[in-house]
XYZ file of C-alpha atoms in Angstrom:
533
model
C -2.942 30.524 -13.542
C 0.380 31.649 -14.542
C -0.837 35.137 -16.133
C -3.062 35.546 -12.949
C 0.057 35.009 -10.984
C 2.478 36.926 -12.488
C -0.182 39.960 -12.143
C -0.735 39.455 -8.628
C 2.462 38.899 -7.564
C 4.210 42.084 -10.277
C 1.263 44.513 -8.576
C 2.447 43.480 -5.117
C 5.938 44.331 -6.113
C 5.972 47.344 -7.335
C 3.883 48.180 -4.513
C 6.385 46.877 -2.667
C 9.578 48.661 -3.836
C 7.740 51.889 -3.927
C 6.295 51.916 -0.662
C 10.518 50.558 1.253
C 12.662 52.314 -1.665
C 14.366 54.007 0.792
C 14.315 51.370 3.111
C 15.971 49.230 0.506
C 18.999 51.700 0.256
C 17.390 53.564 -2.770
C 19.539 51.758 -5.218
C 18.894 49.067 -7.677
C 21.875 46.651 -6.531
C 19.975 45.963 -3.616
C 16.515 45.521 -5.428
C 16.898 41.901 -6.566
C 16.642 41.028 -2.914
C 12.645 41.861 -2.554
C 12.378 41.053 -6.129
C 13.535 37.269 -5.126
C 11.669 37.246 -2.046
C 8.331 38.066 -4.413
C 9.692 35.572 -6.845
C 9.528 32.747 -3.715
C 6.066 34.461 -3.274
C 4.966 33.615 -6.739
C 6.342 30.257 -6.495
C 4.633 29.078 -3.170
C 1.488 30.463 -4.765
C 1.712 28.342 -7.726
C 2.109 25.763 -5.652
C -1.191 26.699 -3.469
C -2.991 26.908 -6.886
C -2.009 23.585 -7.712
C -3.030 22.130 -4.771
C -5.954 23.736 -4.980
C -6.932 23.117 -8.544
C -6.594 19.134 -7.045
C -9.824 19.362 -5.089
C -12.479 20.802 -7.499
C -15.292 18.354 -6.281
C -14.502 19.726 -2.654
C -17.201 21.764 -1.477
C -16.868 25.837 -1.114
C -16.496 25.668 2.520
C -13.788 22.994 2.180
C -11.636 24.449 -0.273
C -12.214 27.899 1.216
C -10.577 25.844 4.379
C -7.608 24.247 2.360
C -6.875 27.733 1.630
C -6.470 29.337 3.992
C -4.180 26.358 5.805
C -2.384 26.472 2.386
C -2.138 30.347 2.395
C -0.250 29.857 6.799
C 2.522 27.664 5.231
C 3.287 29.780 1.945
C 3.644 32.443 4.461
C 5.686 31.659 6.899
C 8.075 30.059 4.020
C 7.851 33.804 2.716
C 8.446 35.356 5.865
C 12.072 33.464 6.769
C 12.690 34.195 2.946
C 12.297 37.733 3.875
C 14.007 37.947 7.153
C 17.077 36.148 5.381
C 17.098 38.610 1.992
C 15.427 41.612 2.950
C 15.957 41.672 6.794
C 19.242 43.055 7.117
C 17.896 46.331 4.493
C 15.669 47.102 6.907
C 15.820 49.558 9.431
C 16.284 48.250 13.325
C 12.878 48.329 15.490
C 12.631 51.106 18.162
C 12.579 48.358 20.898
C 14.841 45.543 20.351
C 13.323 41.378 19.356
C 14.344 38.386 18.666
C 14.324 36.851 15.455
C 11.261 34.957 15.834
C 9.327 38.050 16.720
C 10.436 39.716 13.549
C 8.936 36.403 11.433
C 5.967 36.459 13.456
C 5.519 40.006 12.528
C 6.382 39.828 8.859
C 3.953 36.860 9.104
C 1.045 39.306 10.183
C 1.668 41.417 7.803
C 1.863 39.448 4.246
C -0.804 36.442 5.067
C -3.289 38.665 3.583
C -1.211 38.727 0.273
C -1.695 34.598 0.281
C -5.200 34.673 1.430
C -6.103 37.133 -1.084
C -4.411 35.258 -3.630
C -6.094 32.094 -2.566
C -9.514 33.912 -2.456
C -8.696 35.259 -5.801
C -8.283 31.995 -7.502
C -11.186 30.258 -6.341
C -13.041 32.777 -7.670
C -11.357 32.435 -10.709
C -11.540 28.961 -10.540
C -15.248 28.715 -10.071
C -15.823 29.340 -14.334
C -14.247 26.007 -15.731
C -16.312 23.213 -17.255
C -17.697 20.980 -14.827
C -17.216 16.956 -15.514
C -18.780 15.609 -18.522
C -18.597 19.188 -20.933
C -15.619 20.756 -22.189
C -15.210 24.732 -22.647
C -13.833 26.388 -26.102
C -10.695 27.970 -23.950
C -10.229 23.956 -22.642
C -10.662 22.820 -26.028
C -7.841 25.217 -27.473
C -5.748 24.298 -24.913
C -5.940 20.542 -24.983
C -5.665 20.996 -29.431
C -2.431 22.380 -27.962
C -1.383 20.131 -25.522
C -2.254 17.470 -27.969
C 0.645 19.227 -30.851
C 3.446 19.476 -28.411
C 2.979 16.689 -26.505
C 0.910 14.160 -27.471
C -3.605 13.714 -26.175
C -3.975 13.252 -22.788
C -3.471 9.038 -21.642
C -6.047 7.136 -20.464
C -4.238 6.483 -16.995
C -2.627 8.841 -14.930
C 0.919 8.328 -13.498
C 1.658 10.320 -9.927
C -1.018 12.292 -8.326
C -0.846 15.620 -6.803
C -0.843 13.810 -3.245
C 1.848 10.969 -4.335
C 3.807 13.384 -6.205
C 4.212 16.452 -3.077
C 5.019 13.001 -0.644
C 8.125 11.670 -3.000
C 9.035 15.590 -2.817
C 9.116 16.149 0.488
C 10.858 12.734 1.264
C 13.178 12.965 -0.963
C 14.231 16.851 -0.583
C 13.821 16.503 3.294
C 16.192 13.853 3.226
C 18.621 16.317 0.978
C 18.404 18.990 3.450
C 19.061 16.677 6.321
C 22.294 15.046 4.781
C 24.015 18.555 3.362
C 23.579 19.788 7.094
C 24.940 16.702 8.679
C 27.684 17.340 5.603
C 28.642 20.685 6.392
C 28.750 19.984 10.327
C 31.360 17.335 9.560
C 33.087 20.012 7.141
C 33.434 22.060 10.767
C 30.549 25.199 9.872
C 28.632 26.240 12.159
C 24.802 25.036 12.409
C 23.670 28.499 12.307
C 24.662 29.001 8.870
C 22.020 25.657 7.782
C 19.714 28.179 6.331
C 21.897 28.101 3.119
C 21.338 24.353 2.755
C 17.538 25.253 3.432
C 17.333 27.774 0.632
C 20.305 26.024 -1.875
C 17.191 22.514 -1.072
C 14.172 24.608 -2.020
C 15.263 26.428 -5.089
C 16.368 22.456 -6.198
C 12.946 21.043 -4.799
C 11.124 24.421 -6.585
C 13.049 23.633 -10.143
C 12.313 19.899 -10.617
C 8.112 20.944 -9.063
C 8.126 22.714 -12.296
C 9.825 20.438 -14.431
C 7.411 18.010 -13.422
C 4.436 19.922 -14.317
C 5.909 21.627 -17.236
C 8.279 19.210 -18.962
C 7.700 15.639 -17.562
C 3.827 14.880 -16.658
C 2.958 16.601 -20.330
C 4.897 13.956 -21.959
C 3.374 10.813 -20.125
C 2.474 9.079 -23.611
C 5.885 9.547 -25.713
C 7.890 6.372 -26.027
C 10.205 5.368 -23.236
C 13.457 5.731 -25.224
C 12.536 9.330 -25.739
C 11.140 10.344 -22.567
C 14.289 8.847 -20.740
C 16.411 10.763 -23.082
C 14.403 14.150 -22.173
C 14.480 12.963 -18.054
C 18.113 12.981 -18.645
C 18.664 16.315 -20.122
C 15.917 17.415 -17.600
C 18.620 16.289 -15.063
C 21.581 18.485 -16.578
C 19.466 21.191 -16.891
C 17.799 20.823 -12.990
C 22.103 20.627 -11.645
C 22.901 23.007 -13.474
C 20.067 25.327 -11.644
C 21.266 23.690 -8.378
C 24.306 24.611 -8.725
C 23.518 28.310 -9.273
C 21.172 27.695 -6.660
C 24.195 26.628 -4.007
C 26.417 29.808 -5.406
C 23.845 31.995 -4.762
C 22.928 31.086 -1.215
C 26.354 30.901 0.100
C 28.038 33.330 -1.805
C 26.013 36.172 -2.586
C 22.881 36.382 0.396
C 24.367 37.374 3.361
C 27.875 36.579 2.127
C 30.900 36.230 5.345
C 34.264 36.071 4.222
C 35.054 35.245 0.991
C 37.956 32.551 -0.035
C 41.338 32.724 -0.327
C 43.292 31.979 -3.019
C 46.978 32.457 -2.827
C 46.738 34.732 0.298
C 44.429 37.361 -1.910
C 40.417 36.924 -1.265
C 38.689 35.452 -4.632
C 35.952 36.910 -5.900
C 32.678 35.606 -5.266
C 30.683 36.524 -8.497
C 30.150 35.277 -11.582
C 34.080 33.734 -11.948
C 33.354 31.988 -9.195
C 30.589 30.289 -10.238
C 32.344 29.391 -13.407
C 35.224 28.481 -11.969
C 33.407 26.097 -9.572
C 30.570 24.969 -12.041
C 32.457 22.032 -13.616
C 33.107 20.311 -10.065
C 30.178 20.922 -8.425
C 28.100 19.880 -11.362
C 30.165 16.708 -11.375
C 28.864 16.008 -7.511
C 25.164 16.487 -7.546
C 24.759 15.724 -11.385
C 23.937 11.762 -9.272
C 21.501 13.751 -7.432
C 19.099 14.733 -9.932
C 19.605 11.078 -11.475
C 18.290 9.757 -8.730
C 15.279 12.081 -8.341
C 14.565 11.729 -12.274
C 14.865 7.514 -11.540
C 12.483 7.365 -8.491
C 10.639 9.699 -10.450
C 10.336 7.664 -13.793
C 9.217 4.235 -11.889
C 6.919 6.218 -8.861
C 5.267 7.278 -12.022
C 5.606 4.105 -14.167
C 4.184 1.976 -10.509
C 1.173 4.147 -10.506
C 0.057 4.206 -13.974
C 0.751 0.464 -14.228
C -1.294 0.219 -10.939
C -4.374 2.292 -12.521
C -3.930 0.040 -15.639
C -4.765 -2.762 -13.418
C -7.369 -1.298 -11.380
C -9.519 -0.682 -15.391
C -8.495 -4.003 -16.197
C -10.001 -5.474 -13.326
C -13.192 -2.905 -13.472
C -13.474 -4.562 -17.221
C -13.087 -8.160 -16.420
C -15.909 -7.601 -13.510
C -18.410 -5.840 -15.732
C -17.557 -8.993 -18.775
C -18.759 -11.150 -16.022
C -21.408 -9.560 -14.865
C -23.002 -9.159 -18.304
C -22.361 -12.753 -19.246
C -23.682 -13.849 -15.929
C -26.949 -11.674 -17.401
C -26.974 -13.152 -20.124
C -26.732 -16.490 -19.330
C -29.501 -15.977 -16.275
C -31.845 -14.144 -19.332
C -31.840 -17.470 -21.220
C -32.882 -19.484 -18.640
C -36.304 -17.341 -17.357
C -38.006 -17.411 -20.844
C -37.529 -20.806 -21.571
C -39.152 -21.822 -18.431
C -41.610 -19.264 -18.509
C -42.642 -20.463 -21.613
C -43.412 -23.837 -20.597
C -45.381 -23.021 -17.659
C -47.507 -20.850 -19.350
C -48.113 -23.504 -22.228
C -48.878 -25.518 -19.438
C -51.248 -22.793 -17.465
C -53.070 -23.068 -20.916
C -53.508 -26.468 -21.173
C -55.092 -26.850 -18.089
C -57.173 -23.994 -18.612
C -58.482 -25.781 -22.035
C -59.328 -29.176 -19.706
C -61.549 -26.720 -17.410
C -58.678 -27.251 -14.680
C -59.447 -23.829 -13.652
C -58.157 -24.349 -9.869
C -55.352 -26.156 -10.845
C -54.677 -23.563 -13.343
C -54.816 -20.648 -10.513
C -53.019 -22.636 -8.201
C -50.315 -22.646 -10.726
C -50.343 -19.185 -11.455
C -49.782 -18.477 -7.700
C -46.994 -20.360 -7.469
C -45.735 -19.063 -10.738
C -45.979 -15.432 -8.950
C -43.699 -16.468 -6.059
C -41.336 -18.152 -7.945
C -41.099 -15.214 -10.204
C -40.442 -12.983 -7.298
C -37.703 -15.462 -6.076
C -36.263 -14.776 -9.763
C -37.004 -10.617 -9.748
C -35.448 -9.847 -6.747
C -31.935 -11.471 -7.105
C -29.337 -10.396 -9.364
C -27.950 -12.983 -11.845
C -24.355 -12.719 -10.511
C -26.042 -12.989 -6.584
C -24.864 -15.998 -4.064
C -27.589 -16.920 -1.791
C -28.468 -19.853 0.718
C -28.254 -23.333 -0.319
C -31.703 -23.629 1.616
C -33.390 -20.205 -0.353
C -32.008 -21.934 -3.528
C -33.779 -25.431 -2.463
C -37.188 -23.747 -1.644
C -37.409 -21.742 -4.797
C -36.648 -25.041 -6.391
C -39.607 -26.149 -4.489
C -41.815 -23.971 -6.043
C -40.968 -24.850 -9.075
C -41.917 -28.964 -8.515
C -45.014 -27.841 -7.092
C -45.638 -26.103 -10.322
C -44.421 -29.277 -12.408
C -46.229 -31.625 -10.083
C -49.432 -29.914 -10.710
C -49.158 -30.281 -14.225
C -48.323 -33.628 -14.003
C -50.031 -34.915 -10.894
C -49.117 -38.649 -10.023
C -46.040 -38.807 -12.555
C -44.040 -36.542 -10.809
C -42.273 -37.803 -7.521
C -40.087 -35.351 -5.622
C -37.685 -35.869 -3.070
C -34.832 -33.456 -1.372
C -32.116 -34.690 0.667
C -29.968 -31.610 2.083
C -27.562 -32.488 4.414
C -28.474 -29.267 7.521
C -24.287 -28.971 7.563
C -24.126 -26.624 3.952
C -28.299 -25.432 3.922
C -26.049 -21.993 4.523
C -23.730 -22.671 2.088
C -23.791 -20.027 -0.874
C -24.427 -21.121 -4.183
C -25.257 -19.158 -7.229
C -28.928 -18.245 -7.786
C -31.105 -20.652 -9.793
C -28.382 -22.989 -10.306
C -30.389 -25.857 -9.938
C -33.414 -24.989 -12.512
C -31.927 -26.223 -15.968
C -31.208 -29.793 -14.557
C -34.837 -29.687 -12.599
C -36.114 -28.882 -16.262
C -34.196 -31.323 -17.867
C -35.291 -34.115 -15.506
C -38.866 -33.098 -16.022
C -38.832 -32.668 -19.846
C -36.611 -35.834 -20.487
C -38.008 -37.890 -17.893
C -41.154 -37.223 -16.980
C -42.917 -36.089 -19.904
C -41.825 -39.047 -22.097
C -43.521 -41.361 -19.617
C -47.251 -42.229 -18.272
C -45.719 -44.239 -15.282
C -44.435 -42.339 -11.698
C -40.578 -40.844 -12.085
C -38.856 -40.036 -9.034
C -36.693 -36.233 -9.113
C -34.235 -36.565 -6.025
C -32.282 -32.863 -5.185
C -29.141 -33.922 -2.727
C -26.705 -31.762 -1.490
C -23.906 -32.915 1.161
C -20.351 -31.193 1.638
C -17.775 -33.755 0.090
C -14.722 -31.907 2.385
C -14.226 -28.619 4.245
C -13.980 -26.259 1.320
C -16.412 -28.234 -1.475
C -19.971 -28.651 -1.979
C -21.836 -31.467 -3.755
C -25.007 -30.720 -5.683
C -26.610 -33.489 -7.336
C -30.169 -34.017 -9.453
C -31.276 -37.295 -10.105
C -34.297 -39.166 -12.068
C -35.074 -42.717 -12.648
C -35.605 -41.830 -16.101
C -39.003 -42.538 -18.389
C -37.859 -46.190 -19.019
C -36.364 -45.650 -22.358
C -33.079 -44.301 -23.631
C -31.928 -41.382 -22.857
C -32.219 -38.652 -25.881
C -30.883 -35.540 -23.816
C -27.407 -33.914 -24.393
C -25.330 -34.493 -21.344
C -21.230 -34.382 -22.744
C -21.668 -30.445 -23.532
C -23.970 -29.762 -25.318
C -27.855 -28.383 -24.676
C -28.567 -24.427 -23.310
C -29.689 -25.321 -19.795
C -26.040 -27.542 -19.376
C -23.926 -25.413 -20.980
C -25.350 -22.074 -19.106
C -24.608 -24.378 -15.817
C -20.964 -24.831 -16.989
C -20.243 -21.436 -18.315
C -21.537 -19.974 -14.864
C -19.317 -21.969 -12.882
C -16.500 -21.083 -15.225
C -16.858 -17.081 -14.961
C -17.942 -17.552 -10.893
C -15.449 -20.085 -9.861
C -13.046 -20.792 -12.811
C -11.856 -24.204 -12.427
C -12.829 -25.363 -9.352
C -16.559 -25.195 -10.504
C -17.276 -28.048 -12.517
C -20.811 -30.267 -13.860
C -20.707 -33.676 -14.600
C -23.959 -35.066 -15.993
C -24.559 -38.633 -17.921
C -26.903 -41.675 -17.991
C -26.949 -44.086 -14.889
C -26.002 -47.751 -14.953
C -29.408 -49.076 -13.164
C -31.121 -46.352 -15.171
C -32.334 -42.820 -15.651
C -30.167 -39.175 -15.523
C -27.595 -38.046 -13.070
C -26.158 -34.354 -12.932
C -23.516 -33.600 -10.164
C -22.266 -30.131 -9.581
C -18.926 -29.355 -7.336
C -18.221 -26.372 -6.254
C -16.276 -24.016 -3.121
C -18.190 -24.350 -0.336
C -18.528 -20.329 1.102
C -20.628 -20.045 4.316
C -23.223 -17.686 4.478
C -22.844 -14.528 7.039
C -26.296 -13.809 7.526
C -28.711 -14.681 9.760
C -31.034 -17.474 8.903
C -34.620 -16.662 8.313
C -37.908 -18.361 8.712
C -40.387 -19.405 5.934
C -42.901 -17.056 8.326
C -40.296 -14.436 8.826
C -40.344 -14.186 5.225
C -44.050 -14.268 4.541
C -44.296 -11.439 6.777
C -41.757 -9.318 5.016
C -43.149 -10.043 1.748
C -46.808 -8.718 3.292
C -45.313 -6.075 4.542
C -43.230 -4.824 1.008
C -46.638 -5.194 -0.273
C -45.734 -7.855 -2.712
């Protein structure tokens, strides 16, 4: 970009000077005024590039858009460059005009210099790698970074949008207190160009420190890069100060001081004479940029830290939540298919089919929601359903079900298949062990505004107990790890023998209300025949 811009912008100038040497006076003391004006050129460009270079996943059209905005502002900075430097070289018009009529025209005639430029780099632009593959010249070049300053972090610190919005705040507000300064130090308002240009060449010098010296160097240690902001500072006053010599003392210069009733020369003593003093004022300055700098910087890198951290924790979850949800379906699928066989080995062939339809439903209750999904307390209860239904048909007579939801929290959100380990339980524990009837009873009731009770009971197969209830056991222990990672502590499962006998398990949890709108067992049937499934 730089090589590409120093060719552009050298071309245009010697175009330049050859075409107006004689409207330049013909002599080289007056040739460092165009020269700067091409040099402000250069620099707005840079900045366009920049900018540019930002929006790579834009589309042609768009960026060919953002150009061409981009390419109105650089020029109309140029322009009052121009009139200030160059303006007074020039020769007057035939008819006389304001000002503003010569920027307007001086406008006309360079945008095409920006919009060629900004044509010119997006077809340059169009050859780098796209995301995901790196290019030999990109390779080189990031060996390179990597030896002088250190591989490129994980998280970025200001963006091109943060970073132009602390400059223009901050050097707006500059430009807004030197004028209100030199209006109390009795100058005329007229002459508030000089704070204009003495602003920009400061806002221009610390743009380029930041994208030469200080975002390069995001991953050195603090100590050091705090030592480097602060000679960064020197060095950016120490520009400044040039910068405010320059524009009040040598563009468009009035009367120069007096010292001792004889005028004092406004060159180079000057400057050294006044360095020391002036370097002593706004030296603060440039500590204060470099500070909000450092922790504008420091906020948004820590903020992007947080924002991976939090992208990490979600996915652990998620894939636990998998995992957890993946242990559950085999074990249960295993059993009703050993059962499925059974009865198919005692010539139960209907009961067997009527099995494996139910199976298929359930199954597609399991398929179709995601291990980490919340749905309806009443979806929950009727998938739950199914799953008796298959039990009870195993187990005919033996198997007693009753549910008890209070209609309150049948929208309440709970998380999917929560209930099936403690189902299983009841039925392996309870009523395989026995030949006589065991009763499963499903309640659910809201204990206050903001928790929900689930509980699964049995009257147990008459014997003691031999199931794991303080902790241990896969189907308890996925319940409790789910409602750790889902709802931390305010998820909990209590499970243990009851006094007058058989199994208890009692879940608490948040109660969250369900958004959407309820839907009927036919509703559903219908949208199932119509998916086909």
């Amino acid at each position: 970009m730089l090589i590409f811009t120093g060719i552009f912008w050298g071309c245009f100038s010697l175009v330049t000077l050859a075409y107006g040497w004689d409207a330049f006076g013909g002599s080289v003391a007056t040739a460092w005024r165009p020269l700067l004006s091409d040099a402000v050129g250069a620099g707005l460009s840079i900045g366009m590039a920049l900018a540019l270079s930002e929006v790579r996943r834009w589309g042609p059209a768009a960026r060919l858009g953002l150009a061409a905005a981009l390419a109105l502002v650089g020029v109309a900075i140029y322009s009052a460059v121009v009139l200030v430097l160059v303006g007074p070289l020039m020769p007057p018009p035939e008819t006389p005009d304001s000002g503003t009529e010569r920027m307007l025209r001086i406008m006309l005639v360079h945008y095409w210099v920006f919009a060629a430029y900004g044509g010119f780099y997006l077809l340059l632009d169009q050859g780098r790698a796209a995301p995901g593959g790196v290019s030999e010249e990109d390779d080189a070049q990031e060996w390179l970074r990597a030896r002088l300053f250190g591989r490129t972090e994980v998280w970025d610190g200001l963006n091109a949008r943060w970073f132009w919005t602390f400059q223009g705040v901050f050097w707006t507000a500059m430009v807004v207190f030197s004028t209100a300064n030199l209006i109390n130090g009795g100058d005329s308002i007229s002459t508030a160009w000089r704070v204009v240009l003495a602003e920009g060449i400061g806002m221009t010098a610390s743009s380029l420190a930041h994208f030469v010296v200080l975002k390069p160097t995001r991953l050195w240690p603090l100590y050091r890069r705090a030592a480097l902001a602060l000679g960064v500072a020197i060095i950016l006053t120490m520009i400044y100060v040039c910068a405010i010599w320059f524009a009040y003392f040598q563009v468009l210069p009035g009367e120069p001081p007096m010292r001792n009733g004889e005028p004092v020369d406004t060159g180079l003593p000057l400057l050294l004479y006044l360095a020391p003093r002036w370097m002593f004022l706004n030296f603060p300055v440039f500590v204060g940029w470099i500070g909000f700098y450092l922790a504008l910087d420091a906020a948004r890198r820590l903020r992007s830290q947080e924002r991976q951290l939090y992208n990490s924790i979600m996915l652990a979850q998620e894939s636990q939540l998998k995992m957890l949800r993946f242990q559950l379906n085999p074990h249960f699928l295993f059993n009703t298919l050993n059962a499925i066989s059974s009865l198919l080995l005692d010539t139960r062939a209907n009961e067997a089919d009527k099995m494996l339809t139910q199976l298929s439903k359930f199954l597609r209750f399991t398929l179709d929601a995601a291990p980490d999904d919340r749905v309806p307390l009443r979806r929950e209860i009727d998938a739950q359903r199914l799953y008796l239904e298959i039990e009870q048909t195993r187990f005919a007579d033996r198997l007693e079900i009753a549910v008890d939801i209070d209609p309150v929290v049948e929208d309440a959100l709970v998380p999917t298949m929560i209930l099936q380990p403690l189902l299983e339980n009841a039925v392996k524990y309870a009523v395989s062990q026995t030949t006589r009837a065991v009763r499963v009873t499903v309640e659910a009731k809201a204990l206050s505004d903001d928790i929900l009770e689930l509980r699964v009971t049995d009257t147990g197969s008459g014997g003691v107990s031999t199931r794991a209830y303080s902790g241990g056991g896969v189907g308890l222990g996925n319940i409790r790890a789910r409602l750790a990672v889902l709802y931390g502590d305010t998820g909990r499962l209590e499970a243990g023998p009851q006094p007058e006998g058989g199994f208890a398990a009692v879940i608490t949890m948040p109660l969250e209300r369900s958004r959407a709108p309820k839907i009927t067992e036919r509703e559903e049937e219908s949208d199932a025949r119509t998916s086909g499934r």
